[in-house]
Amino acid sequence: MSEAPFAIIGPPGPGEGRPFSRATRAGGLVFVSGHSAPHDPARGIHRGATAAEQTRQALAMVDGILREAGSSLDRAMQLTMLITDPADYAECNAEYVKHFPNGLPARHTARFGVPTEAKVAFAAIALAGDTP
C-alpha cells in the first residue's frame, strides 16, 4: 500500500482559533508552520522572559512537531526566524546556533508583528524520515 501524497500534522481542533495545521508532510519533506515558545499561564507554561529563552523553547516546539511528523530539527534544511524586535537578533542567534552542532541549515529572518508578546518564532522545512 502506498503512502498518501501528503499528511496533515496537528490540524486545528473544533473551536480552535488557529486557521492552520502545525505541519504538513509531502514529497519527502516536512513543512512546519511558524511557532513561538508555548505560552499558557493557566497551565503554568511560560514562554520565557528573554529572547534566548524564547528561542530555546520555540526551537524545542518545532523539534517536537518535526518528530511527530517523522523528522527532527537535525534534518532541517531551512528555517525562518521571525523576530519582533531587531535588537534581539544577536541574542536569538547566540542561542540558535547551539541547536545545530552538525551544521547550520539555510535561514532567513523577518520581522513580524502578530498579536502576541512573543519575541521570536520559527518555521521550518526538513527532510522527512530518519535517514539521509
Short mmCIF file of N, CA and C in Angstrom, two decimals:
data_model
loop_
_atom_site.label_atom_id
_atom_site.label_comp_id
_atom_site.label_asym_id
_atom_site.label_seq_id
_atom_site.Cartn_x
_atom_site.Cartn_y
_atom_site.Cartn_z
N MET A 1 0.85 -1.18 0.00
CA MET A 1 0.00 0.00 0.00
C MET A 1 0.89 1.24 0.00
N SER A 2 0.62 2.17 -0.87
CA SER A 2 1.46 3.36 -0.97
C SER A 2 1.02 4.42 0.05
N GLU A 3 1.97 5.24 0.42
CA GLU A 3 1.71 6.33 1.37
C GLU A 3 0.89 7.42 0.68
N ALA A 4 0.03 8.08 1.45
CA ALA A 4 -0.76 9.18 0.91
C ALA A 4 0.17 10.26 0.38
N PRO A 5 -0.25 11.04 -0.63
CA PRO A 5 0.63 12.05 -1.22
C PRO A 5 1.02 13.15 -0.24
N PHE A 6 0.21 13.36 0.80
CA PHE A 6 0.57 14.35 1.81
C PHE A 6 -0.13 14.00 3.12
N ALA A 7 0.40 14.54 4.19
CA ALA A 7 -0.20 14.32 5.51
C ALA A 7 -0.31 15.65 6.23
N ILE A 8 -1.39 15.81 6.95
CA ILE A 8 -1.61 16.99 7.79
C ILE A 8 -1.25 16.59 9.22
N ILE A 9 -0.39 17.35 9.86
CA ILE A 9 0.02 17.07 11.23
C ILE A 9 -0.52 18.19 12.12
N GLY A 10 -1.32 17.83 13.08
CA GLY A 10 -1.84 18.82 14.03
C GLY A 10 -2.80 19.82 13.44
N PRO A 11 -3.87 19.35 12.80
CA PRO A 11 -4.86 20.32 12.31
C PRO A 11 -5.53 21.01 13.50
N PRO A 12 -6.12 22.17 13.29
CA PRO A 12 -6.79 22.83 14.41
C PRO A 12 -7.98 21.99 14.88
N GLY A 13 -8.18 22.01 16.19
CA GLY A 13 -9.31 21.29 16.76
C GLY A 13 -10.59 22.09 16.65
N PRO A 14 -11.72 21.46 16.94
CA PRO A 14 -13.01 22.16 16.90
C PRO A 14 -13.01 23.39 17.81
N GLY A 15 -13.39 24.51 17.26
CA GLY A 15 -13.46 25.75 18.02
C GLY A 15 -12.14 26.44 18.25
N GLU A 16 -11.04 25.86 17.81
CA GLU A 16 -9.73 26.46 17.99
C GLU A 16 -9.57 27.61 16.99
N GLY A 17 -9.00 28.72 17.45
CA GLY A 17 -8.87 29.90 16.61
C GLY A 17 -7.73 29.85 15.61
N ARG A 18 -6.91 28.81 15.63
CA ARG A 18 -5.75 28.70 14.74
C ARG A 18 -6.21 28.22 13.36
N PRO A 19 -6.09 29.03 12.31
CA PRO A 19 -6.56 28.63 10.98
C PRO A 19 -5.49 27.94 10.14
N PHE A 20 -4.69 27.09 10.75
CA PHE A 20 -3.62 26.38 10.03
C PHE A 20 -3.25 25.13 10.81
N SER A 21 -2.64 24.17 10.11
CA SER A 21 -2.11 22.97 10.75
C SER A 21 -0.71 23.26 11.26
N ARG A 22 -0.29 22.51 12.26
CA ARG A 22 1.07 22.72 12.80
C ARG A 22 2.12 22.38 11.77
N ALA A 23 1.84 21.38 10.92
CA ALA A 23 2.80 21.00 9.89
C ALA A 23 2.10 20.18 8.82
N THR A 24 2.78 20.02 7.69
CA THR A 24 2.35 19.10 6.64
C THR A 24 3.57 18.31 6.19
N ARG A 25 3.32 17.13 5.64
CA ARG A 25 4.41 16.31 5.11
C ARG A 25 4.04 15.90 3.69
N ALA A 26 4.95 16.16 2.75
CA ALA A 26 4.73 15.79 1.35
C ALA A 26 6.06 15.76 0.62
N GLY A 27 6.17 14.90 -0.37
CA GLY A 27 7.35 14.87 -1.23
C GLY A 27 8.66 14.67 -0.48
N GLY A 28 8.64 13.92 0.61
CA GLY A 28 9.87 13.67 1.36
C GLY A 28 10.29 14.82 2.26
N LEU A 29 9.41 15.82 2.42
CA LEU A 29 9.72 16.98 3.25
C LEU A 29 8.62 17.21 4.29
N VAL A 30 9.01 17.87 5.37
CA VAL A 30 8.06 18.30 6.39
C VAL A 30 8.11 19.82 6.43
N PHE A 31 6.95 20.44 6.39
CA PHE A 31 6.82 21.90 6.41
C PHE A 31 6.14 22.29 7.73
N VAL A 32 6.85 22.98 8.60
CA VAL A 32 6.31 23.35 9.90
C VAL A 32 5.91 24.82 9.86
N SER A 33 4.67 25.09 10.27
CA SER A 33 4.18 26.46 10.37
C SER A 33 4.98 27.22 11.43
N GLY A 34 4.89 28.53 11.40
CA GLY A 34 5.59 29.35 12.38
C GLY A 34 5.06 29.13 13.79
N HIS A 35 5.99 28.91 14.73
CA HIS A 35 5.62 28.65 16.12
C HIS A 35 6.55 29.41 17.05
N SER A 36 5.96 30.04 18.03
CA SER A 36 6.74 30.66 19.10
C SER A 36 6.79 29.67 20.26
N ALA A 37 7.47 30.06 21.32
CA ALA A 37 7.52 29.22 22.51
C ALA A 37 6.11 29.06 23.06
N PRO A 38 5.78 27.88 23.57
CA PRO A 38 4.45 27.68 24.15
C PRO A 38 4.20 28.65 25.31
N HIS A 39 2.97 29.11 25.43
CA HIS A 39 2.63 30.05 26.50
C HIS A 39 1.20 29.81 26.92
N ASP A 40 1.02 29.30 28.12
CA ASP A 40 -0.32 29.06 28.67
C ASP A 40 -0.23 29.23 30.18
N PRO A 41 -0.26 30.48 30.66
CA PRO A 41 -0.11 30.73 32.09
C PRO A 41 -1.10 29.95 32.96
N ALA A 42 -2.29 29.69 32.47
CA ALA A 42 -3.27 28.94 33.24
C ALA A 42 -2.78 27.51 33.56
N ARG A 43 -1.92 26.99 32.70
CA ARG A 43 -1.35 25.65 32.90
C ARG A 43 0.08 25.72 33.41
N GLY A 44 0.54 26.92 33.77
CA GLY A 44 1.90 27.07 34.30
C GLY A 44 2.98 27.02 33.24
N ILE A 45 2.61 27.28 31.98
CA ILE A 45 3.58 27.26 30.87
C ILE A 45 3.87 28.71 30.48
N HIS A 46 5.14 29.09 30.61
CA HIS A 46 5.54 30.46 30.28
C HIS A 46 6.64 30.40 29.22
N ARG A 47 6.55 31.26 28.22
CA ARG A 47 7.47 31.21 27.09
C ARG A 47 8.88 31.66 27.42
N GLY A 48 9.07 32.34 28.54
CA GLY A 48 10.39 32.83 28.91
C GLY A 48 10.45 34.34 28.74
N ALA A 49 11.29 34.96 29.56
CA ALA A 49 11.37 36.42 29.55
C ALA A 49 12.36 36.96 28.54
N THR A 50 13.41 36.20 28.24
CA THR A 50 14.45 36.70 27.36
C THR A 50 14.31 36.13 25.95
N ALA A 51 14.93 36.78 25.00
CA ALA A 51 14.92 36.29 23.62
C ALA A 51 15.60 34.92 23.54
N ALA A 52 16.67 34.71 24.31
CA ALA A 52 17.36 33.42 24.31
C ALA A 52 16.46 32.31 24.83
N GLU A 53 15.75 32.55 25.93
CA GLU A 53 14.84 31.53 26.48
C GLU A 53 13.74 31.21 25.47
N GLN A 54 13.20 32.24 24.85
CA GLN A 54 12.13 32.02 23.89
C GLN A 54 12.64 31.30 22.64
N THR A 55 13.85 31.60 22.23
CA THR A 55 14.45 30.90 21.09
C THR A 55 14.59 29.42 21.41
N ARG A 56 15.14 29.12 22.58
CA ARG A 56 15.32 27.72 23.01
C ARG A 56 13.98 26.98 23.04
N GLN A 57 12.98 27.59 23.63
CA GLN A 57 11.68 26.93 23.76
C GLN A 57 10.95 26.82 22.42
N ALA A 58 11.08 27.84 21.58
CA ALA A 58 10.43 27.78 20.27
C ALA A 58 11.07 26.69 19.40
N LEU A 59 12.39 26.58 19.44
CA LEU A 59 13.05 25.52 18.67
C LEU A 59 12.70 24.14 19.22
N ALA A 60 12.53 24.02 20.53
CA ALA A 60 12.09 22.74 21.10
C ALA A 60 10.69 22.41 20.61
N MET A 61 9.84 23.41 20.51
CA MET A 61 8.48 23.21 19.99
C MET A 61 8.53 22.73 18.54
N VAL A 62 9.32 23.39 17.71
CA VAL A 62 9.45 23.00 16.30
C VAL A 62 10.02 21.58 16.21
N ASP A 63 11.02 21.26 17.03
CA ASP A 63 11.60 19.92 17.02
C ASP A 63 10.54 18.87 17.39
N GLY A 64 9.71 19.17 18.38
CA GLY A 64 8.65 18.24 18.75
C GLY A 64 7.66 18.00 17.63
N ILE A 65 7.31 19.05 16.91
CA ILE A 65 6.40 18.91 15.77
C ILE A 65 7.07 18.10 14.66
N LEU A 66 8.34 18.38 14.40
CA LEU A 66 9.07 17.61 13.39
C LEU A 66 9.12 16.13 13.77
N ARG A 67 9.37 15.83 15.03
CA ARG A 67 9.42 14.43 15.47
C ARG A 67 8.06 13.76 15.32
N GLU A 68 7.01 14.48 15.62
CA GLU A 68 5.66 13.95 15.42
C GLU A 68 5.42 13.62 13.95
N ALA A 69 6.05 14.37 13.06
CA ALA A 69 5.90 14.17 11.61
C ALA A 69 6.92 13.20 11.04
N GLY A 70 7.77 12.62 11.91
CA GLY A 70 8.75 11.65 11.43
C GLY A 70 10.06 12.26 10.99
N SER A 71 10.45 13.37 11.59
CA SER A 71 11.71 14.04 11.25
C SER A 71 12.32 14.57 12.56
N SER A 72 13.17 15.56 12.45
CA SER A 72 13.74 16.20 13.64
C SER A 72 14.44 17.49 13.21
N LEU A 73 14.78 18.28 14.18
CA LEU A 73 15.49 19.53 13.90
C LEU A 73 16.84 19.25 13.23
N ASP A 74 17.44 18.08 13.52
CA ASP A 74 18.71 17.69 12.89
C ASP A 74 18.58 17.53 11.38
N ARG A 75 17.36 17.37 10.89
CA ARG A 75 17.13 17.16 9.47
C ARG A 75 16.58 18.41 8.78
N ALA A 76 16.60 19.53 9.52
CA ALA A 76 16.10 20.79 8.97
C ALA A 76 17.00 21.27 7.83
N MET A 77 16.38 21.65 6.75
CA MET A 77 17.10 22.18 5.59
C MET A 77 17.01 23.70 5.54
N GLN A 78 15.91 24.25 6.08
CA GLN A 78 15.71 25.70 6.04
C GLN A 78 14.81 26.11 7.18
N LEU A 79 15.17 27.18 7.85
CA LEU A 79 14.33 27.76 8.89
C LEU A 79 14.08 29.22 8.58
N THR A 80 12.95 29.68 9.04
CA THR A 80 12.64 31.10 9.01
C THR A 80 12.58 31.54 10.47
N MET A 81 13.36 32.56 10.81
CA MET A 81 13.31 33.13 12.15
C MET A 81 12.53 34.42 12.06
N LEU A 82 11.48 34.50 12.85
CA LEU A 82 10.63 35.69 12.89
C LEU A 82 10.88 36.38 14.22
N ILE A 83 11.29 37.64 14.19
CA ILE A 83 11.56 38.36 15.43
C ILE A 83 10.71 39.63 15.48
N THR A 84 10.33 40.02 16.68
CA THR A 84 9.53 41.21 16.83
C THR A 84 10.38 42.46 16.98
N ASP A 85 11.60 42.31 17.52
CA ASP A 85 12.46 43.45 17.76
C ASP A 85 13.87 43.15 17.23
N PRO A 86 14.33 43.89 16.23
CA PRO A 86 15.66 43.64 15.69
C PRO A 86 16.77 43.73 16.75
N ALA A 87 16.52 44.39 17.85
CA ALA A 87 17.51 44.47 18.92
C ALA A 87 17.77 43.09 19.55
N ASP A 88 16.85 42.14 19.36
CA ASP A 88 17.01 40.78 19.90
C ASP A 88 17.77 39.85 18.96
N TYR A 89 18.14 40.33 17.78
CA TYR A 89 18.74 39.49 16.74
C TYR A 89 19.99 38.75 17.23
N ALA A 90 20.92 39.45 17.83
CA ALA A 90 22.17 38.82 18.28
C ALA A 90 21.91 37.79 19.38
N GLU A 91 21.01 38.11 20.31
CA GLU A 91 20.69 37.18 21.39
C GLU A 91 20.02 35.92 20.84
N CYS A 92 19.11 36.09 19.90
CA CYS A 92 18.46 34.94 19.27
C CYS A 92 19.49 34.08 18.54
N ASN A 93 20.38 34.72 17.78
CA ASN A 93 21.41 33.98 17.04
C ASN A 93 22.33 33.20 17.97
N ALA A 94 22.72 33.80 19.09
CA ALA A 94 23.63 33.14 20.03
C ALA A 94 23.01 31.85 20.55
N GLU A 95 21.72 31.84 20.80
CA GLU A 95 21.05 30.62 21.26
C GLU A 95 20.79 29.67 20.09
N TYR A 96 20.39 30.21 18.96
CA TYR A 96 20.03 29.42 17.77
C TYR A 96 21.15 28.47 17.36
N VAL A 97 22.37 28.98 17.28
CA VAL A 97 23.48 28.15 16.78
C VAL A 97 23.75 26.94 17.66
N LYS A 98 23.38 27.01 18.94
CA LYS A 98 23.59 25.88 19.86
C LYS A 98 22.76 24.66 19.47
N HIS A 99 21.72 24.86 18.70
CA HIS A 99 20.80 23.78 18.36
C HIS A 99 21.18 23.06 17.07
N PHE A 100 22.29 23.47 16.44
CA PHE A 100 22.70 22.87 15.17
C PHE A 100 24.19 22.54 15.20
N PRO A 101 24.61 21.61 16.08
CA PRO A 101 26.04 21.29 16.19
C PRO A 101 26.62 20.63 14.95
N ASN A 102 25.76 20.06 14.11
CA ASN A 102 26.24 19.37 12.90
C ASN A 102 26.23 20.25 11.66
N GLY A 103 25.94 21.52 11.82
CA GLY A 103 25.91 22.44 10.69
C GLY A 103 24.60 23.20 10.64
N LEU A 104 24.69 24.43 10.21
CA LEU A 104 23.52 25.31 10.19
C LEU A 104 22.71 25.15 8.90
N PRO A 105 21.40 25.02 9.03
CA PRO A 105 20.56 24.98 7.83
C PRO A 105 20.48 26.38 7.21
N ALA A 106 19.99 26.44 6.00
CA ALA A 106 19.71 27.74 5.38
C ALA A 106 18.67 28.44 6.25
N ARG A 107 18.72 29.76 6.25
CA ARG A 107 17.77 30.50 7.09
C ARG A 107 17.56 31.90 6.54
N HIS A 108 16.37 32.41 6.76
CA HIS A 108 16.14 33.83 6.56
C HIS A 108 15.39 34.34 7.78
N THR A 109 15.51 35.63 7.99
CA THR A 109 14.93 36.27 9.16
C THR A 109 14.00 37.38 8.70
N ALA A 110 12.87 37.49 9.37
CA ALA A 110 11.92 38.54 9.05
C ALA A 110 11.36 39.10 10.35
N ARG A 111 11.01 40.34 10.31
CA ARG A 111 10.37 40.97 11.46
C ARG A 111 8.88 40.68 11.36
N PHE A 112 8.29 40.33 12.50
CA PHE A 112 6.85 40.05 12.47
C PHE A 112 6.14 40.80 13.56
N GLY A 113 4.86 41.00 13.37
CA GLY A 113 4.05 41.73 14.32
C GLY A 113 2.67 41.11 14.40
N VAL A 114 2.59 39.97 15.06
CA VAL A 114 1.29 39.33 15.28
C VAL A 114 0.81 39.68 16.68
N PRO A 115 -0.46 39.49 16.97
CA PRO A 115 -0.98 39.86 18.28
C PRO A 115 -0.53 38.89 19.38
N THR A 116 0.73 38.97 19.71
CA THR A 116 1.32 38.12 20.74
C THR A 116 2.48 38.88 21.38
N GLU A 117 2.89 38.44 22.53
CA GLU A 117 4.04 39.06 23.19
C GLU A 117 5.32 38.29 22.92
N ALA A 118 5.28 37.30 22.05
CA ALA A 118 6.47 36.51 21.73
C ALA A 118 7.54 37.38 21.10
N LYS A 119 8.78 37.09 21.44
CA LYS A 119 9.92 37.80 20.87
C LYS A 119 10.41 37.15 19.58
N VAL A 120 10.18 35.82 19.45
CA VAL A 120 10.72 35.08 18.32
C VAL A 120 9.82 33.88 18.02
N ALA A 121 9.79 33.51 16.75
CA ALA A 121 9.08 32.31 16.30
C ALA A 121 9.88 31.70 15.16
N PHE A 122 9.61 30.44 14.87
CA PHE A 122 10.33 29.75 13.80
C PHE A 122 9.37 28.93 12.96
N ALA A 123 9.64 28.89 11.67
CA ALA A 123 9.02 27.96 10.73
C ALA A 123 10.16 27.13 10.15
N ALA A 124 9.85 25.92 9.66
CA ALA A 124 10.93 25.05 9.20
C ALA A 124 10.49 24.19 8.01
N ILE A 125 11.50 23.81 7.24
CA ILE A 125 11.36 22.78 6.21
C ILE A 125 12.45 21.77 6.51
N ALA A 126 12.06 20.50 6.64
CA ALA A 126 13.03 19.45 6.98
C ALA A 126 12.79 18.23 6.13
N LEU A 127 13.82 17.40 6.02
CA LEU A 127 13.68 16.11 5.36
C LEU A 127 12.82 15.21 6.24
N ALA A 128 11.91 14.47 5.62
CA ALA A 128 11.10 13.51 6.36
C ALA A 128 11.93 12.23 6.56
N GLY A 129 11.60 11.47 7.56
CA GLY A 129 12.27 10.20 7.80
C GLY A 129 13.51 10.34 8.64
N ASP A 130 14.08 9.18 9.02
CA ASP A 130 15.21 9.17 9.95
C ASP A 130 16.57 9.06 9.28
N THR A 131 16.62 8.76 8.00
CA THR A 131 17.92 8.58 7.35
C THR A 131 18.07 9.55 6.20
N PRO A 132 19.30 9.94 5.90
CA PRO A 132 19.52 10.87 4.78
C PRO A 132 19.14 10.29 3.44
#
